[in-house]
Short mmCIF file of C-alpha atoms in Angstrom, two decimals:
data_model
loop_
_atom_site.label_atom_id
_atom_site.label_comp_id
_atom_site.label_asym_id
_atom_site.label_seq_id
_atom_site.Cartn_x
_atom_site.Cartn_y
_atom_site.Cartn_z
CA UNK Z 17 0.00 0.00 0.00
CA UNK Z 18 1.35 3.70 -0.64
CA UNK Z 19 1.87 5.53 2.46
CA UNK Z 20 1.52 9.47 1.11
CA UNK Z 21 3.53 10.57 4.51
CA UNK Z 22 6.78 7.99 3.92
CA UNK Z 23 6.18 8.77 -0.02
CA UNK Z 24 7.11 5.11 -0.82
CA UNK Z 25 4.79 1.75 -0.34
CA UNK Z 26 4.63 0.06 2.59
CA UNK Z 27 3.92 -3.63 3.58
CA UNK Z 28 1.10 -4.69 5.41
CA UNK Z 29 0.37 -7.68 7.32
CA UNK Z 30 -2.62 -9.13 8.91
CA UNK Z 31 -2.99 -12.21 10.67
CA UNK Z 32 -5.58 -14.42 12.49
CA UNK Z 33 -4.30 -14.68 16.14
CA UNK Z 34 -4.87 -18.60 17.33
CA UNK Z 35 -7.35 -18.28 20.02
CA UNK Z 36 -5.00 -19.73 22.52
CA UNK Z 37 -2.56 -16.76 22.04
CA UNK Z 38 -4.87 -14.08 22.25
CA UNK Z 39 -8.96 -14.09 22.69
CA UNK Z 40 -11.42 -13.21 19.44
CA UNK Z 41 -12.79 -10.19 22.20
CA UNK Z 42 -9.12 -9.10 22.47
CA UNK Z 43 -8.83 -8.68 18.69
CA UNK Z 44 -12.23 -7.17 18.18
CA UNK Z 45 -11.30 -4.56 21.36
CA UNK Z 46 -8.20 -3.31 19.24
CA UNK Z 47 -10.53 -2.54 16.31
CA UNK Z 48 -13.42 -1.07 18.04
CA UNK Z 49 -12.16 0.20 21.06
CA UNK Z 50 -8.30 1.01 20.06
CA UNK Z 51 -7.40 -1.37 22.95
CA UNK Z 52 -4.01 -2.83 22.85
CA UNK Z 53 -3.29 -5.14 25.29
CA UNK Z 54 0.05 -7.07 26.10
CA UNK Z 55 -0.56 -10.24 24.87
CA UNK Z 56 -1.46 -8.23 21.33
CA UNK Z 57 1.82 -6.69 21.26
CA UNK Z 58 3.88 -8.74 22.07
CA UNK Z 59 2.23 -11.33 18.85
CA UNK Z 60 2.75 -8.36 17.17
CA UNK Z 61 6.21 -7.79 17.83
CA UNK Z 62 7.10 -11.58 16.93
CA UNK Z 63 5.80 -11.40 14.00
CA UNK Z 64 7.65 -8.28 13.23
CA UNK Z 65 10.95 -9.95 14.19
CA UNK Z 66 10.16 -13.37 12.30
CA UNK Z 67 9.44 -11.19 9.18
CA UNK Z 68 12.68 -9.15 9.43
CA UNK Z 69 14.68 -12.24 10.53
CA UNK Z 70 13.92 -14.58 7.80
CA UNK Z 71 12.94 -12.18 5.28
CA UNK Z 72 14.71 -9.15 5.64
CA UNK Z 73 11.60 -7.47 5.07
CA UNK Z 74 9.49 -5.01 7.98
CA UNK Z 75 6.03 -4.65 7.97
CA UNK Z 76 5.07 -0.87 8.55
CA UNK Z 77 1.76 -2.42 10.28
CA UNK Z 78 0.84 -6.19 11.50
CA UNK Z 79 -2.63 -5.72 12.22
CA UNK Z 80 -4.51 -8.90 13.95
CA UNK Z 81 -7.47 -9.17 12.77
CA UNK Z 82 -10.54 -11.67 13.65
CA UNK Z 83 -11.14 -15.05 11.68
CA UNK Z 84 -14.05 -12.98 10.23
CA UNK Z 85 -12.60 -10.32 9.16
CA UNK Z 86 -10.22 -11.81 7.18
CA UNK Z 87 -10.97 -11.52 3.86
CA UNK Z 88 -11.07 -15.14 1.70
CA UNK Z 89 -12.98 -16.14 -1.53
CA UNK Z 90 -15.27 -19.11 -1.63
CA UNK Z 91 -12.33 -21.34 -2.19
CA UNK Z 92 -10.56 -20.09 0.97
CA UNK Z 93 -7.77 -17.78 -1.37
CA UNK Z 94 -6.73 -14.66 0.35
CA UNK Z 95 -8.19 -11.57 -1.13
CA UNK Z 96 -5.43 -8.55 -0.98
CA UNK Z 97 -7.40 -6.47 -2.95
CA UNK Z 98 -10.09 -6.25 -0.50
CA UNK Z 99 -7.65 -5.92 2.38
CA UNK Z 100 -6.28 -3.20 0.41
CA UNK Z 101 -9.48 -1.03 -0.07
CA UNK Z 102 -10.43 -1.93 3.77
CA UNK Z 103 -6.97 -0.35 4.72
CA UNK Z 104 -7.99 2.50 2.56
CA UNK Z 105 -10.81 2.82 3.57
CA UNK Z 106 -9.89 3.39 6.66
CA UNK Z 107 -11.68 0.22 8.52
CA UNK Z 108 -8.68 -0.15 10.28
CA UNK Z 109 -8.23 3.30 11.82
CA UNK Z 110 -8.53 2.73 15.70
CA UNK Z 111 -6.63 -0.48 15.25
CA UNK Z 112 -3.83 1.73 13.41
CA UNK Z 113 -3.87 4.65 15.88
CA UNK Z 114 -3.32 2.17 18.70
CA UNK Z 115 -0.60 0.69 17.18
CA UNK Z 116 0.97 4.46 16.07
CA UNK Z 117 0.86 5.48 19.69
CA UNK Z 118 2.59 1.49 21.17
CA UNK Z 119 5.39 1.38 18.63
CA UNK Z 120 5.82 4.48 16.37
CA UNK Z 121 5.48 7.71 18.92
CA UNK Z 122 7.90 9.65 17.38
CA UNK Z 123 5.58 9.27 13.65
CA UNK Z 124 2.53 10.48 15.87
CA UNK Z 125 4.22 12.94 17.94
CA UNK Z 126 6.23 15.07 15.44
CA UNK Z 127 3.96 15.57 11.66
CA UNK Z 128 6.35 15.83 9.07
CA UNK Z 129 6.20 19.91 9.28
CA UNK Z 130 8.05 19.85 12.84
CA UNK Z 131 11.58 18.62 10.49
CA UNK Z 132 11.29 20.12 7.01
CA UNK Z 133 14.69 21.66 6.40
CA UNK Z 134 14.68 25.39 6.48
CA UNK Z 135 17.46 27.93 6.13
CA UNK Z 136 17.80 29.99 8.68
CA UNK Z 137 20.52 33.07 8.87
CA UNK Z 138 22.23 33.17 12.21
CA UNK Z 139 23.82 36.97 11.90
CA UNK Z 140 28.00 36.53 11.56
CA UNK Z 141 30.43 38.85 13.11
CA UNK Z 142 31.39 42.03 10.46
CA UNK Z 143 35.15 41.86 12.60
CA UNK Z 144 35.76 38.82 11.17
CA UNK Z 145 35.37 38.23 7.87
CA UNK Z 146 37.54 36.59 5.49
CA UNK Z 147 38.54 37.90 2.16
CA UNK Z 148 37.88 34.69 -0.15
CA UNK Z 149 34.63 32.72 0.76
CA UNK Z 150 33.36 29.77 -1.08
CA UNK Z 151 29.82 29.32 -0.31
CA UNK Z 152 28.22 25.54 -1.38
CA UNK Z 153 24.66 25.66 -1.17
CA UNK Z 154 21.70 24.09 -2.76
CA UNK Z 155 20.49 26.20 -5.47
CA UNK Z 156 17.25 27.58 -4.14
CA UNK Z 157 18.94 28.60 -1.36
CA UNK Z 158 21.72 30.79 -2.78
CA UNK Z 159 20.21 33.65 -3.99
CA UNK Z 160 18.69 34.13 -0.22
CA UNK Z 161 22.16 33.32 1.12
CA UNK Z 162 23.92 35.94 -1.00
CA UNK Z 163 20.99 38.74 0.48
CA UNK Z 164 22.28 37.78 4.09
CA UNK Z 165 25.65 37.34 3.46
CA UNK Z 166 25.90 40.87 1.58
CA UNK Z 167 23.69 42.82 3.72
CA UNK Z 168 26.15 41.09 6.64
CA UNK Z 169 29.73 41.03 5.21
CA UNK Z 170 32.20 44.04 4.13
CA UNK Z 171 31.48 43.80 -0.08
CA UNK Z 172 35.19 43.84 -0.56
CA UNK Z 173 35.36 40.35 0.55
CA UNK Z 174 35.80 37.48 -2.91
CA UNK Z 175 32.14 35.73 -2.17
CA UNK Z 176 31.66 33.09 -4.81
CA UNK Z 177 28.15 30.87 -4.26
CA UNK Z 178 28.09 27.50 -6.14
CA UNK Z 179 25.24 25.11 -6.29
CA UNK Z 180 26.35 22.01 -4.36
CA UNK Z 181 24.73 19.95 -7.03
CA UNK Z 182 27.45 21.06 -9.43
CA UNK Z 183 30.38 18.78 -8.60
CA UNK Z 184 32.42 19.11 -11.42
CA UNK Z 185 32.57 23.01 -11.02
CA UNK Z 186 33.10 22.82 -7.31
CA UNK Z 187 36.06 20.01 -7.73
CA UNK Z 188 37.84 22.54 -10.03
CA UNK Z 189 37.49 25.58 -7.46
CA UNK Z 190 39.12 23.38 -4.85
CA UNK Z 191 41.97 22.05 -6.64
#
C-alpha cells in the first residue's frame, strides 16, 4: 500500500491470532475500542521480528485481525485487494492509531512539518570576515544566502556561491 507521509509503499500484514494466544474479544477490542493489550503486542512484535529475521523485510503495520474479518474467496484464497481497499478505507483506523501510539510515537508525535529543512541566517560577526569565501549551497537557497551574506559582510570580501549539485565546477574551485 502507498503511504503518502513515507512517499514510498509500505507492507502490510494481517494475521488471524490462534485463540489460545490471544482471545477473538481481544482482537475485536483493538478494532473497536483502540485497545491494545500485552498479549497483542507482544504477537505483534514476533511477528515483526520473524518477518525481518527470515525475510529481511518489515512490515510498517501487522494488524490482527478476527477469523471474520479476514478476507477469503469461496475457495478459501486470500483476497489482498479487498484488504487493500479496507486499509484505505480506513476500517482499520482505531486499530492503526493504537498501534501508532505502542510502537511508532515519534511518527505520531512530530507531523512531518516539525523537520522540514529550512534555512535559517544566524547573523555573523562584520570583525571577522575573510577575504575569499566559497559558499556551497543548494540552489534555491543561494540567492537568499547571497541577500544575508551581503547585507552582513564588508562587499570587498571574494564571495563566490556554487550550487552544491554542481560537482564538477566545485572540484575545479578546490583544486
Amino acid at each position: 500500500v502507498r503511504d503518502d507521509r513515507l512517499g514510498t509503499e509500505v507492507l502490510l500484514v494481517f494475521c488471524v491470532p490462534s485463540e489460545v494466544a490471544v482471545s477473538p474479544v481481544l482482537v475485536a477490542g483493538l478494532h473497536e475500542h483502540g485497545k491494545l493489550i500485552h498479549a497483542l503486542q507482544q504477537l505483534i512484535v514476533d511477528v515483526k521480528s520473524k518477518l525481518v529475521v527470515s525475510m529481511g523485510i518489515e512490515p510498517r503495520y501487522v494488524i490482527p485481525v478476527s477469523d471474520s474479518m479476514f478476507h477469503r474467496t469461496t475457495s478459501g484464497k486470500i483476497q489482498r485487494g479487498a484488504f487493500k481497499k479496507a486499509f484505505i478505507g480506513n476500517t482499520y483506523a482505531c486499530a492503526m492509531r493504537a498501534l501508532d501510539l505502542a510502537f511508532e510515537p515519534s511518527t505520531v508525535a512530530f507531523p512531518d512539518f516539525f523537520v522540514a529543512p529550512r534555512f535559517v541566517p544566524k547573523p555573523c560577526s562584520s570583525t571577522n570576515v575573510p577575504h575569499n569565501v566559497l559558499v556551497l549551497a543548494p540552489n534555491e537557497a543561494i540567492s537568499e544566502l547571497q541577500k544575508c551574506v551581503m547585507a552582513q559582510w564588508d562587499i570587498s570580501a571574494q564571495i563566490e556561491f556554487m550550487d552544491i549539485a554542481d560537482m564538477d565546477a566545485m572540484e575545479a574551485k578546490i583544486r
